[in-house]
Coordinates of C-alpha atoms and ligand atoms in Angstrom, one line a residue:
M29 CA 52.2 67.1 -126.1
T30 CA 50.1 64.4 -124.6
A31 CA 51.8 61.6 -122.8
T32 CA 52.2 58.3 -124.7
I33 CA 49.9 56.6 -122.2
S34 CA 47.3 59.0 -120.8
A35 CA 44.2 58.0 -118.8
T36 CA 41.8 60.1 -116.8
G37 CA 39.1 59.2 -114.4
L38 CA 39.1 55.4 -115.0
V39 CA 36.4 53.7 -113.2
K40 CA 35.6 49.9 -113.3
R41 CA 33.0 48.2 -111.1
Y42 CA 32.3 44.5 -110.7
G43 CA 29.0 44.5 -109.0
E44 CA 29.6 45.7 -105.5
V45 CA 33.4 45.8 -105.9
T46 CA 34.9 49.0 -107.3
A47 CA 38.1 47.8 -108.9
L48 CA 39.1 51.2 -110.2
D49 CA 37.8 54.3 -108.6
G50 CA 38.8 57.3 -110.8
L51 CA 42.4 56.5 -111.7
D52 CA 44.5 59.0 -113.6
L53 CA 47.8 57.9 -115.3
S54 CA 50.2 59.7 -117.5
V55 CA 53.4 58.1 -119.0
P56 CA 55.6 60.4 -121.1
E57 CA 57.3 58.8 -124.2
G58 CA 60.4 56.8 -123.4
T59 CA 59.7 56.5 -119.7
V60 CA 58.7 53.8 -117.3
L61 CA 55.7 54.1 -114.9
G62 CA 55.6 51.7 -112.0
L63 CA 52.1 50.9 -110.8
L64 CA 52.7 49.7 -107.3
G65 CA 50.1 48.1 -105.1
P66 CA 49.1 45.1 -103.0
N67 CA 46.8 42.3 -104.1
G68 CA 43.4 43.5 -105.3
A69 CA 44.6 47.1 -105.7
G70 CA 43.4 47.3 -109.3
K71 CA 46.7 46.9 -111.2
T72 CA 45.5 44.2 -113.5
T73 CA 42.2 46.0 -114.1
A74 CA 44.1 49.1 -115.1
V75 CA 46.4 47.2 -117.5
S76 CA 43.4 45.3 -119.0
I77 CA 41.6 48.5 -119.7
L78 CA 44.7 50.2 -121.2
T79 CA 45.3 47.2 -123.5
T80 CA 41.7 47.1 -124.7
L81 CA 40.8 43.8 -123.0
L82 CA 38.3 45.4 -120.8
E83 CA 36.0 48.5 -121.2
P84 CA 36.0 51.0 -118.4
D85 CA 32.7 52.1 -116.9
E86 CA 33.9 55.7 -116.9
G87 CA 36.9 57.7 -118.0
Q88 CA 39.0 57.9 -121.1
A89 CA 42.5 57.0 -122.3
T90 CA 44.7 57.4 -125.3
I91 CA 47.7 55.3 -126.2
A92 CA 50.2 57.1 -128.5
G93 CA 47.5 59.6 -129.2
V94 CA 45.0 57.0 -130.3
D95 CA 41.6 56.9 -128.4
L96 CA 41.1 53.6 -126.7
R97 CA 37.3 53.6 -127.1
T98 CA 37.0 54.6 -130.6
R99 CA 40.0 52.9 -132.2
P100 CA 40.9 49.8 -130.1
D101 CA 42.3 48.0 -133.2
E102 CA 44.7 50.8 -133.8
V103 CA 45.7 50.8 -130.1
R104 CA 46.4 47.0 -130.3
R105 CA 48.8 47.5 -133.2
R106 CA 51.0 49.8 -131.0
I107 CA 51.2 47.8 -127.8
G108 CA 52.7 44.7 -126.4
L109 CA 51.3 43.0 -123.3
S110 CA 52.7 40.4 -120.9
G111 CA 49.9 39.5 -118.6
Q112 CA 50.1 38.4 -115.0
Y113 CA 49.5 34.8 -115.9
A114 CA 51.6 33.6 -118.8
A115 CA 49.6 33.2 -122.0
V116 CA 51.5 30.6 -123.9
D117 CA 50.5 27.6 -126.0
E118 CA 51.5 24.4 -124.1
V119 CA 51.6 22.2 -127.2
L120 CA 53.8 24.4 -129.3
T121 CA 57.5 24.8 -128.7
G122 CA 58.9 28.1 -127.4
Y123 CA 60.1 29.0 -130.8
E124 CA 56.8 28.2 -132.4
N125 CA 55.0 30.3 -129.8
L126 CA 57.1 33.3 -130.8
D127 CA 57.0 32.7 -134.5
M128 CA 53.2 32.4 -134.3
I129 CA 53.0 35.9 -132.8
G130 CA 55.4 37.2 -135.4
R131 CA 53.1 35.9 -138.2
L132 CA 50.0 37.3 -136.4
Y133 CA 51.7 40.7 -136.5
H134 CA 52.6 40.2 -140.2
L135 CA 56.3 40.4 -139.6
G136 CA 57.0 38.3 -142.7
K137 CA 58.4 34.7 -142.6
A138 CA 62.1 35.6 -142.5
R139 CA 61.8 38.4 -140.1
S140 CA 59.6 36.5 -137.7
K141 CA 62.1 33.6 -137.7
T142 CA 65.1 35.8 -136.9
R143 CA 63.2 37.8 -134.3
S144 CA 62.0 34.6 -132.5
R145 CA 65.5 33.1 -132.4
E146 CA 66.9 36.5 -131.2
L147 CA 64.4 36.6 -128.4
L148 CA 65.0 33.0 -127.3
E149 CA 68.6 33.9 -127.0
R150 CA 67.9 37.1 -125.0
F151 CA 65.6 35.3 -122.6
D152 CA 68.0 32.4 -122.1
L153 CA 65.7 29.9 -123.7
V154 CA 67.9 28.7 -126.6
D155 CA 68.3 25.2 -125.2
A156 CA 64.6 24.9 -124.5
G157 CA 63.4 26.7 -127.6
D158 CA 62.6 23.5 -129.5
R159 CA 60.8 21.8 -126.7
P160 CA 57.1 22.0 -126.1
V161 CA 56.1 24.6 -123.6
K162 CA 54.4 22.0 -121.4
T163 CA 57.9 20.9 -120.4
Y164 CA 58.8 24.4 -119.2
S165 CA 59.1 25.6 -115.6
G166 CA 57.0 28.5 -114.3
G167 CA 59.9 30.9 -114.7
M168 CA 60.6 29.7 -118.3
R169 CA 56.9 30.3 -119.2
R170 CA 57.1 33.7 -117.7
R171 CA 60.2 34.6 -119.8
L172 CA 58.6 33.2 -123.0
D173 CA 55.5 35.2 -122.4
L174 CA 57.6 38.3 -122.0
A175 CA 59.5 37.5 -125.2
G176 CA 56.1 37.2 -126.9
A177 CA 55.3 40.7 -125.9
L178 CA 58.4 41.9 -127.7
V179 CA 58.2 40.0 -131.0
A180 CA 56.6 42.9 -132.9
E181 CA 58.8 45.5 -131.2
P182 CA 55.8 47.6 -130.1
P183 CA 56.6 51.1 -129.0
V184 CA 54.4 50.8 -125.9
L185 CA 54.6 48.0 -123.5
F186 CA 52.5 46.8 -120.6
L187 CA 54.0 44.3 -118.2
D188 CA 51.7 43.0 -115.4
E189 CA 53.9 41.8 -112.5
P190 CA 56.7 40.7 -114.9
T191 CA 59.0 39.2 -112.3
T192 CA 56.5 37.6 -109.9
G193 CA 57.6 33.9 -109.6
L194 CA 61.1 34.5 -111.1
D195 CA 64.2 33.6 -109.1
P196 CA 66.5 36.5 -108.1
R197 CA 68.9 35.9 -111.0
S198 CA 66.1 35.8 -113.6
R199 CA 64.6 38.9 -112.1
I200 CA 67.8 40.8 -112.5
D201 CA 68.2 39.5 -116.0
L202 CA 64.8 40.7 -116.8
W203 CA 65.5 44.1 -115.3
A204 CA 68.4 44.4 -117.7
V205 CA 66.2 43.6 -120.7
I206 CA 63.6 46.2 -119.6
R207 CA 66.3 48.8 -119.2
E208 CA 67.6 48.0 -122.7
L209 CA 64.1 48.5 -124.2
V210 CA 63.6 51.8 -122.5
A211 CA 67.1 53.0 -123.6
K212 CA 65.9 52.3 -127.2
G213 CA 62.8 54.5 -126.6
S214 CA 60.0 52.2 -125.5
T215 CA 57.4 53.5 -123.2
L216 CA 56.5 51.2 -120.5
L217 CA 53.9 50.6 -117.8
L218 CA 54.7 47.9 -115.4
T219 CA 52.9 46.7 -112.3
T220 CA 54.6 45.3 -109.3
Q221 CA 54.2 44.5 -105.6
Y222 CA 57.9 45.1 -105.0
M223 CA 59.1 48.5 -104.0
E224 CA 62.6 47.5 -105.0
E225 CA 61.5 46.7 -108.5
A226 CA 59.7 50.0 -108.9
D227 CA 62.7 51.7 -107.5
Q228 CA 65.1 49.9 -109.9
L229 CA 63.1 50.5 -113.1
A230 CA 60.5 53.2 -112.8
D231 CA 61.0 56.9 -113.6
E232 CA 57.7 57.6 -111.8
I233 CA 55.8 55.5 -109.3
V234 CA 52.1 55.5 -108.7
V235 CA 51.0 53.7 -105.5
I236 CA 47.5 52.5 -105.8
D237 CA 45.1 51.0 -103.2
H238 CA 41.4 50.2 -103.7
G239 CA 41.5 51.5 -107.2
T240 CA 42.9 55.0 -106.6
A241 CA 46.3 56.6 -106.5
I242 CA 47.3 57.2 -102.9
A243 CA 50.8 58.6 -103.8
R244 CA 52.8 59.4 -106.8
G245 CA 56.3 60.6 -107.5
T246 CA 59.8 59.5 -108.2
S247 CA 61.3 56.8 -106.1
D248 CA 63.3 59.4 -104.2
Q249 CA 60.2 61.4 -103.5
L250 CA 58.3 58.4 -102.2
K251 CA 61.2 57.3 -100.1
S252 CA 61.5 60.7 -98.5
Q253 CA 57.9 60.4 -97.5
V254 CA 58.4 56.9 -96.2
G255 CA 61.8 57.6 -94.7
G256 CA 64.2 56.0 -97.2
D257 CA 67.0 53.6 -96.2
R258 CA 67.7 53.0 -92.5
I259 CA 70.6 51.5 -90.6
D260 CA 69.4 49.1 -88.0
V261 CA 71.9 48.4 -85.3
S262 CA 71.7 46.5 -82.0
I263 CA 74.5 47.0 -79.5
D264 CA 75.7 44.9 -76.6
D265 CA 75.9 47.4 -73.8
A266 CA 72.9 49.5 -72.8
D267 CA 75.2 52.1 -71.3
Q268 CA 76.6 52.9 -74.7
L269 CA 73.2 53.8 -76.2
G270 CA 73.8 57.5 -75.8
R271 CA 77.2 57.4 -77.4
A272 CA 76.0 55.2 -80.2
R273 CA 73.2 57.6 -81.0
A274 CA 75.7 60.5 -81.2
V275 CA 77.9 58.6 -83.6
L276 CA 75.0 57.6 -85.8
E277 CA 73.6 61.1 -85.8
R278 CA 76.8 62.2 -87.7
V279 CA 75.9 60.0 -90.7
A280 CA 72.1 60.1 -90.4
V281 CA 69.9 62.3 -92.5
G282 CA 67.2 62.6 -89.8
D283 CA 66.4 61.7 -86.2
V284 CA 68.0 58.5 -84.9
E285 CA 65.4 56.4 -83.1
V286 CA 66.4 54.5 -80.0
D287 CA 64.6 51.5 -78.7
A288 CA 66.3 51.3 -75.3
P289 CA 64.8 48.0 -73.9
V290 CA 66.3 46.0 -76.9
R291 CA 69.4 48.2 -77.3
R292 CA 68.5 49.0 -80.9
L293 CA 69.0 52.1 -82.9
L294 CA 67.5 53.1 -86.3
A295 CA 69.2 55.8 -88.3
P296 CA 67.8 57.2 -91.6
I297 CA 70.5 57.5 -94.1
S298 CA 71.1 58.2 -97.8
G299 CA 73.9 56.6 -99.7
G300 CA 73.1 52.9 -99.0
A301 CA 75.8 50.4 -98.3
G302 CA 78.6 53.0 -98.5
T303 CA 77.1 54.9 -95.6
L304 CA 76.5 51.7 -93.7
T305 CA 80.3 50.9 -93.9
T306 CA 81.1 54.5 -92.7
A307 CA 78.7 54.1 -89.8
L308 CA 80.1 50.8 -88.7
R309 CA 83.6 52.1 -88.8
A310 CA 82.6 55.1 -86.7
L311 CA 80.9 52.9 -84.1
D312 CA 84.0 50.6 -84.0
D313 CA 86.3 53.6 -83.5
A314 CA 84.1 54.7 -80.6
G315 CA 84.6 51.3 -79.0
I316 CA 80.9 50.3 -79.3
A317 CA 80.3 46.6 -79.6
I318 CA 77.6 45.7 -82.1
S319 CA 75.5 42.5 -81.8
D320 CA 73.5 42.9 -85.0
V321 CA 73.3 45.2 -87.9
G322 CA 71.4 45.6 -91.1
L323 CA 70.4 48.0 -93.8
R324 CA 66.7 48.3 -94.1
R325 CA 65.3 49.5 -97.4
P326 CA 61.8 50.6 -97.7
T327 CA 59.4 48.0 -98.9
L328 CA 55.9 48.1 -100.2
D329 CA 54.9 47.5 -96.6
D330 CA 56.7 50.5 -95.3
V331 CA 55.2 52.7 -98.1
F332 CA 51.8 51.3 -97.1
L333 CA 52.2 51.6 -93.4
T334 CA 53.2 55.3 -93.8
L335 CA 50.6 56.2 -96.4
T336 CA 47.6 54.2 -95.1
G337 CA 48.5 53.3 -91.5
R338 CA 48.0 49.6 -92.4
R339 CA 50.0 46.8 -93.9
A340 CA 49.7 45.7 -97.5
E341 CA 48.0 42.4 -98.1
H342 CA 50.5 40.1 -99.6
E343 CA 50.0 37.0 -101.6
E344 CA 53.3 35.4 -100.7
T345 CA 53.9 36.5 -97.1
S346 CA 56.3 33.7 -96.0
E347 CA 57.2 30.1 -96.6
D348 CA 54.9 29.0 -93.8
D349 CA 51.9 30.6 -95.5
A350 CA 52.6 28.9 -98.8
G351 CA 49.9 26.3 -98.2
R352 CA 47.3 28.9 -97.7
E353 CA 48.1 30.9 -100.8
S354 CA 45.1 31.3 -103.1
D355 CA 44.3 33.0 -106.3
P356 CA 43.1 36.5 -105.4
R357 CA 40.3 36.0 -108.0
E358 CA 38.8 33.2 -106.1
S359 CA 37.8 35.4 -103.3
T360 CA 35.8 37.6 -105.7
S361 CA 33.9 34.7 -107.2
S362 CA 32.8 33.7 -103.7
G363 CA 31.6 37.3 -103.3
A364 CA 34.1 38.4 -100.6
P365 CA 33.4 42.0 -99.7
S366 CA 29.7 42.7 -100.2
Ligands
ATP608 N1 36.4 39.5 -113.2 C1 36.2 40.0 -112.0 N2 35.0 39.9 -111.3 C2 34.8 40.4 -110.1 N3 35.7 41.1 -109.4 C3 36.9 41.2 -110.0 C4 37.2 40.7 -111.3 N4 38.5 41.0 -111.6 C5 39.0 41.7 -110.6 N5 38.0 41.9 -109.6 C6 38.2 42.6 -108.3 O1 38.7 43.9 -108.6 C7 39.7 44.3 -107.7 C8 40.9 44.6 -108.4 O2 41.5 43.4 -109.0 P1 42.8 43.4 -109.8 O3 43.0 42.1 -110.4 O4 42.8 44.6 -110.8 O5 43.9 43.7 -108.7 P2 45.5 43.6 -108.8 O6 46.0 44.8 -108.2 O7 45.9 43.2 -110.1 O8 45.8 42.4 -107.7 P3 47.0 41.2 -107.8 O9 48.2 41.9 -107.2 O10 46.4 40.2 -106.9 O11 47.2 40.8 -109.2 C9 39.8 43.2 -106.7 O12 38.9 43.5 -105.6 C10 39.3 42.0 -107.4 O13 38.8 41.1 -106.5
MG609 MG1 47.0 41.6 -110.9

């Protein structure tokens, strides 16, 4: 049986820029595919093509068995989309936004009303539900937009960076909603710049860069390529480095790296925080004084560094960079790489 979302050889060019360069994707029914990549990798382009907003230059795709090119209307009936930039009506209230979508999808007056109220509740927007959207914060708009994608209960969902701009608590709430949807049988493609998010939600991850897949597999498979979690320990006494290494080797799943000049050790582990506790206890039992410790989980940067030998280009690198942040699209209109 063909996968619910199936695409082969997708190519999209914008003048000199090749946004997608022969991308293949396959998402079996009831599973989540995480499309992971840095700014400009081609994530939104892929989502736009699969949701009929954009025509590919080459390649084909089917959604729930329906051909994208020949029956786009039929495809639209089966999908929900929450785009990267929230598409909500500023003048209408949150409730009215959802109800309008319900009517567009012919849910019927009563059903549309119930469904809209249900979703406001689920996305923690009950109090704001009867206020115009122009009074909403960025995170609230984001959540309303996501609710909008769910009004018609589509079996196939596309979420383009659903948690970018959300605070940690809203992000975790949203993960719960997504898990619930999948448990009920939805098929989902989500894009993200966060390894952790793909790790939490996706059954399979496709890492893309410059419009092509550079790696694919389960989170565990990718992590084993990248090196997985690592304990990062700095110790007080350089003379104890050898002993510390021996202790860490007992809990590590690979070679322990020693950076002698800074008295630091990196040990690849599996088992996360539990293993960290075990390691710390073992170091303590061996009488080794620790000056700093952390658990390093692989990030998109680590994945990138390992796969491509260079760092991913981030939009939001640090607080200090905030002032220089720009819409990635701006660089294309000024004709960046030509
Ligand atoms: N309308 C357009 N005109 C010209 N170039 C475009 C257009 N849309 C996208 N591109 C270019 O295509 C490439 C892929 O862009 P896309 O928006 O798909 O990336 P993305 O992975 O979604 O990035 P981000 O994480 O920043 O959202 C980029 O080089 C981008 O500059
Ligand atoms: Mg994008």
